[in-house]
Steps between C-alpha positions, in 0.01 A plus 500: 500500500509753836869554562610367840587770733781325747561584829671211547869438544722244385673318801765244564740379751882473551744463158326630128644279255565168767511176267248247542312720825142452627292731715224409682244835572233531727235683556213456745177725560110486548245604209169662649179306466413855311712435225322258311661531165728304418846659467742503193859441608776627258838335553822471309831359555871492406493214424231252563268490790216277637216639670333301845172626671514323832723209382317491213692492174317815234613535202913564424689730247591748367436399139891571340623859492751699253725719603263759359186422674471345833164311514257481792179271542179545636355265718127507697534388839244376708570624888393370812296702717443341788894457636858622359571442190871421396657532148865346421680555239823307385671684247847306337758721342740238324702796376633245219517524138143354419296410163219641604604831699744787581708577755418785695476511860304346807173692563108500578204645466158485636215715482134404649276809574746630831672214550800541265842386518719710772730500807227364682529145299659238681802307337664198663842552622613092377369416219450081463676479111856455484636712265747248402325268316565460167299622172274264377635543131646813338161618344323514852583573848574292813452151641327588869723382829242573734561481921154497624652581842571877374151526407355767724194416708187705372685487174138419337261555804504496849688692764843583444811517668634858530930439462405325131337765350625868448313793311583501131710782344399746272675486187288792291161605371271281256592628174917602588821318511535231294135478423413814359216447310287249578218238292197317587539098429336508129393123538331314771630364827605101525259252586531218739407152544590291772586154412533184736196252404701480134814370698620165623798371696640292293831328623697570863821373670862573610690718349880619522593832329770493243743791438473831410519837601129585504194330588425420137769324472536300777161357418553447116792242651278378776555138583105322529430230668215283601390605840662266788509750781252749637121487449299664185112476691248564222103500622242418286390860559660700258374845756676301728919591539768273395789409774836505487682276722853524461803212604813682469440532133381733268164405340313651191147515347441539092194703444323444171318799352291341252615735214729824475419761737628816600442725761628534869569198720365555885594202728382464845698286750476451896732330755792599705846518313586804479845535312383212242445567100230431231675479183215554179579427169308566223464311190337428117657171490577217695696218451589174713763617707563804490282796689288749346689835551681685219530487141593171319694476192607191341520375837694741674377800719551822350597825702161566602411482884158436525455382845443722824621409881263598766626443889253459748423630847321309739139470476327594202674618207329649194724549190348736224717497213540863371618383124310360251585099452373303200517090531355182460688352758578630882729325710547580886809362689495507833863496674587529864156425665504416874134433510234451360336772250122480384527649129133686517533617147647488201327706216618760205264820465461499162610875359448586125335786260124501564308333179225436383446167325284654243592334183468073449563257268388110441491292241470092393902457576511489888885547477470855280253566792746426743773684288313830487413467911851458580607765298242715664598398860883542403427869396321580830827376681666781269318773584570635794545931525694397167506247184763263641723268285430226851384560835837330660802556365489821392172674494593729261352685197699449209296658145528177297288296824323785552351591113338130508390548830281795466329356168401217708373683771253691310391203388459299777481755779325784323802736652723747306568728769831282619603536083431866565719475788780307370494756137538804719739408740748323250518890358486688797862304593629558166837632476589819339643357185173316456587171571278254720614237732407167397284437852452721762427751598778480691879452542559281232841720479633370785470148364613543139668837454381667166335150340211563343300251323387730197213238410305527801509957424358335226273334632356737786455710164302273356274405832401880515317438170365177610323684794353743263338224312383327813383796699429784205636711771751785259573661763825295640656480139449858471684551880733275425597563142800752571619203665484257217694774303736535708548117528500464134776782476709317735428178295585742171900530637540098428365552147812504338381124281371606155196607476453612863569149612665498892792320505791448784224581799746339769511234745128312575278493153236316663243287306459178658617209669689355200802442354616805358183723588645665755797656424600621175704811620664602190371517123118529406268276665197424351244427810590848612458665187161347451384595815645881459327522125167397704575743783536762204124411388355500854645868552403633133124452604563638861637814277212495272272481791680757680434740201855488433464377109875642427658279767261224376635536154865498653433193645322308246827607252732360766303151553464447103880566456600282762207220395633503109872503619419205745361321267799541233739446716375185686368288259685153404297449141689163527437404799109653529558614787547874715848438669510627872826748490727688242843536615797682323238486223451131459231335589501252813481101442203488759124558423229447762083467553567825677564720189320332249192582763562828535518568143180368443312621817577893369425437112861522380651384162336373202248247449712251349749491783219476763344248345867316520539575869149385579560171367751372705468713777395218757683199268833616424755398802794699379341817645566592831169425721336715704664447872161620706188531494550900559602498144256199351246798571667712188499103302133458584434815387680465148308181477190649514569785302544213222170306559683199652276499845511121490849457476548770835243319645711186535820688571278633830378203585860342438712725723300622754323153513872442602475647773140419624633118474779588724213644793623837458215788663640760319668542145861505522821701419611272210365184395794319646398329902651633801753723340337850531206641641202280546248864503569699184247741397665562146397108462142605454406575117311173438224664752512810289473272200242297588235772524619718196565224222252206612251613690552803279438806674758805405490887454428638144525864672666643803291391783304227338292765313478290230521108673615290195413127616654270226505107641736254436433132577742329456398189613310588769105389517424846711624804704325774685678707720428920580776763418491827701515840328481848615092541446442160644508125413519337162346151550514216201462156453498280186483112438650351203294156336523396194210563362523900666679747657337731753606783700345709739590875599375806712706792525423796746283821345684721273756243359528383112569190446626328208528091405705301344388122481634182366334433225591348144321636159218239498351608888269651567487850742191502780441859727267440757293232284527722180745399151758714482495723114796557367542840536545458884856283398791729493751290401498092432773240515504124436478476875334786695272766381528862651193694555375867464522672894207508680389689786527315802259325735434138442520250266456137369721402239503157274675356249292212325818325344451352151195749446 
């Protein structure tokens, strides 16, 4: 990669550090019929910007910065040449402790061959956001309050009046300040989609808002009635506008989505009454009376404000939402109209990470279908220039969401570079004593002063060594390993337990949503534990791989110490069971799903007392249950490490069957309705599942240089489905009778493959119409026979049952 020579300066207006400020740039100019290349614009912001080429919404960004590195994005532009063209830029600066960012100061930056960012910029004098709205929720930034009478004419096109725009100041040069060194965007830029056909109206009326301080609020307690005075005209012509026609009352429309969206709402209203308000709120649920905006729970409205205000001028007023909003539901009430108002459109421009739907999976069950095509569509809402726990409230990367995340992506998406991403960054805002925020990067400080959740350093650990596995790319671990040592050191000064154990980590020992799985402050607790003894594995082989054999060693002697002592210390022999916590040295009443799993998923204790937990692992009530279906990912997983596909197969079909009864588009926070969010990406291991353990298809080596493909029925009468991987696509199908089982694979050039098929002692073993000998079995099993690894291209496989 060249490296960028700036000339460049970054430029702002008015206050630095203003809370909850906008800026609206502009820049107009002609591009010669002899420049017929298309030009590469590089841009950055402090803090978010969206980029319009003659009205035209372009791409926005940055992707999320450190305080180390300040990124920038590159963007192709296609110009005009035959009149002016005009670029805007609208760059927010919450200057608010975010999930997702750092303060720093207002600023921007634009470079395009010689048009670059300078005094000669305009910036309007008003900007149309009030800067007293309130934040949406304390992980993002604000709802939007926006006065389309401050917007300045020429704002996106068009001629401009002189007295409300003034030349933009120069704050300092490209790569000075507080951005002194400077990154290109490692990942690519957003997509969008514009949805409208998808949506319907689906209710209107009268409407009187209840109380409340914000927007949000005053809707939440909205009063809905049927509609008795004014006029909702609806023509049979969707292209054709809706009109408002008010009666001294306020009136509202309820927009139905079709399914969870996210992106950025643009409205488009005309008529004279200038002075009068759209309130929007946004919603994932809606129930009879009460108005989609804001977060239910348990029936009451949380603290979140997710709703925006936008007062209109007379004539046309366009609203384009600068924040991201994710919904089902959208809800528009109109209040103080004087006449009537044509509502041209209503529509959400779609915003997420670019993907490509590369990997598929079907099968005979329609609902497992259904299942793994939610899952996939609820990841895509995830992704955005980060793994995001939801696209609404929050939007923010926390390591436990984000380690299932990037599995699934490479498996449905074919994309590791957001993993890559989301590794490097979590280390390049790690603090000096080691220690890793639990989500971020960003100001998770400012939120929960020094509170850690110690599992999730765990667990960023352990996705470093999942990418090397899915990408064979040894480079990151390597870059990244004096990280992981330093993590682990900082993990080392809560060792104090026997054997290495951490004990007494402090406030938030996060495991799930369950009763006594997330806390645990003082004593040893044993989902930690297990997950630090398998963080200790994951950075032994980084070591080893690394060249580093004597930190390898270290490591290895510090996870079998802590493994034997764990197991000493929390087994109940009476009980059978792994108890969750040792406090004051006695071990706690409570054992749960969530330990016993974990214990078998990494390989710990002895045979006898895994064969104990196994048995009752799904049957015995007395154990705490898993509370999500974050966590049922780690159960799922500790089923199938013990052979008992059929019995996960029902649990899937069982709980997130659950939730495809209820209608839901994407997989929820919890398996509990309308409590939590209704878009959770860490809800998505069943689509991971469903292509590594019955379709079959998983990695014997890093990168799928050896593709082991080892099918698992269960019940089904067929699958097929295609799994992406670095060198191409793995594509397999197999149909189960009972007379035969056949499966069919093709793997790209280059890649070993090796089979494992269900088969009993008496079948008989077909390759591409010839017997199998029996020196091509490497290992046989009542159920499944294992053979030698072949070199890949492909291949017909059958098992003639009975023989």
């Amino acid at each position: 990669m060249t490296e960028l020579t700036w000339y460049a300066k970054w430029i702002w207006s008015g206050p630095a550090a203003e809370q909850n400020s906008y800026r609206i740039f502009r820049k107009s100019f002609d591009w010669p019929t002899d420049r017929s290349c298309i030009p590469v614009a590089y841009i950055s912001a402090d803090y978010q910007y969206k980029l319009y080429l003659n009205g035209r919404l372009l791409t926005n960004g940055p992707a999320p910065s450190t305080r180390v590195r300040q990124t920038y994005d590159v963007v192709p532009i296609t110009l005009s040449t035959d009149q002016a063209n005009v670029i805007t830029v609208v760059v927010s600066y919450p200057h608010a402790p975010l999930f997702s960012g750092f303060r720093n100061r207002g600023g921007f930056l634009f470079q395009m061959d010689d048009i670059v960012s300078d005094a000669s910029w305009l910036v309007a004098v008003e900007q149309p956001w009030d800067k007293s709205s309130q934040r949406t929720s304390v992980q993002q930034g604000f709802a939007e309050y926006y006065d389309a009478r401050k917007e300045p004419q020429g704002a996106f096109g068009g001629d401009i009046i002189g007295d409300e725009w003034r030349h933009a100041d120069i704050v300092c040069d490209a790569n000075d300040g507080a951005w002194p060194l400077l990154e290109e965007r490692d990942i690519p830029q957003p997509t969008f989609r514009r949805i409208d056909r998808e949506m319907r109206m689906l209710e209107w009326g009268n409407c009187t808002p209840g109380n409340g301080d914000t927007v949000s609020q005053r809707m939440q307690d909205e009063a809905l009635r049927p509609l008795t005075r004014g006029v909702v005209k609806r023509s049979a012509d969707p292209s054709e506008p809706v009109e408002i026609v008010p009666d001294g009352d306020d009136l509202y429309v309820t927009y139905d989505f079709g399914q969870e969206v996210s992106g950025f709402v643009k409205v488009c209203v005309e008529g004279d009454n200038s002075g009068a308000v759209l309130d929007l709120g946004y919603g994932e649920v809606l129930r009879i009376g009460e108005t989609a905006s804001g977060f239910y729970l348990t029936g009451r409205a949380s603290e979140l404000n997710y709703a925006d205000q936008v007062t209109l001028r007379d004539g046309v007023t366009v609203f384009r939402g600068f924040a991201h909003r994710a919904f089902r539901y959208m809800r528009i009430a109109f209040r103080g109209l004087v006449s009537p108002l044509k509502i041209h459109f209503v529509t959400l421009v779609e915003s997420t990470y670019p993907v490509n739907r590369l990997g598929s999976f079907a099968c005979s069950d329609a609902r497992l279908e259904q299942i793994w095509e939610i899952g996939r569509r609820t990841l895509q809402l995830c992704m955005d220039d980060r793994y995001m726990d939801c696209p609404w409230r929050e939007r923010a990367q926390w390591i436990g969401d984000a380690r299932v995340e990037a599995i699934a992506a490479a498996m449905c998406f074919g994309d590791t570079l957001l993993h890559a991403r989301f590794l490097r960054k979590t280390a390049e805002a790690q603090y000096a004593d080691g220690r890793t925020d639990p989500v971020g990067p960003g100001e998770w400080d400012e939120h929960q002063k020094d509170h850690p959740i110690h599992g999730f350093t765990c667990l960023w650990i352990a996705s470093i060594w999942d990418y090397y596995q899915l990408t064979a790319d040894g480079d990151l671990p390597e870059q990244l390993l004096p990280a992981v040592l330093r993590s682990l050191d900082w993990l080392q000064t809560y060792a104090t337990g026997p054997g290495g154990l951490l004990a007494d980590v402090g406030p938030w020992n996060f495991t799930d949503w369950a009763p006594g799985l997330s806390g645990q402050p003082t004593g040893i607790a044993a989902p930690l534990n297990l997950f630090y003894i398998d963080a200790l594995r994951a950075a032994s082989r980084m070591a080893a791989f690394a060249g580093d054999t004597d930190v390898a060693a270290s490591l290895d002697m510090r996870r079998d110490l802590a493994a034997n002592s764990f197991v000493d210390l929390f087994w109940n022999d009476t009980r059978g069971v792994f108890v969750d916590a040792i406090v004051n040295g006695v071990q706690s009443e409570t054992a749960s799903q969530h330990v016993s799993s974990l214990v078998l998923l990494f390989g710990l204790g002895t045979p006898s007392q895994r064969a104990r937990i196994a048995s009752w692992l799904l049957t015995d009530s007395s154990l705490t249950q898993v509370g999500s279906p974050y966590f049922s990912f780690y159960l799922l997983g500790a089923l199938y490490s013990i052979g008992k596909h059929d019995a996960a197969l029902d649990f899937i079909g069982d709980k997130w069957g659950m939730m495809l009864d209820a209608g839901a588009t994407s997989w929820w926070e919890t398996f509990v309705n309308d409590t939590t969010s209704h878009c959770h990406a860490w809800s998505i291991g069943p689509t991971i599942d469903l292509l590594t353990e019955y379709l079959g298809v998983s990695a014997g080596e890093p990168g799928f240089a050896l593709v082991k493909v080892a099918p698992h029925p269960s019940g089904l009468a067929w699958a097929k489905g295609v799994v992406p991987i670095p060198s191409g696509d793995v594509v397999c199908s197999w149909r189960d009778t009972p007379e035969r089982f056949t499966l069919d694979i093709s793997t790209p050039v280059g890649i070993h493959l090796q089979a494992t098929l269900p088969a009993g002692p008496n079948d008989t073993i077909i390759v591409d119409s010839e017997p199998l000998t029996e020196d091509a079995i490497t290992n046989r099993t009542s159920s499944s026979v294992e053979l030698c690894v072949m070199p890949g291209s492909g291949y017909r496989f059958e098992v003639l049952k009975g023989g």
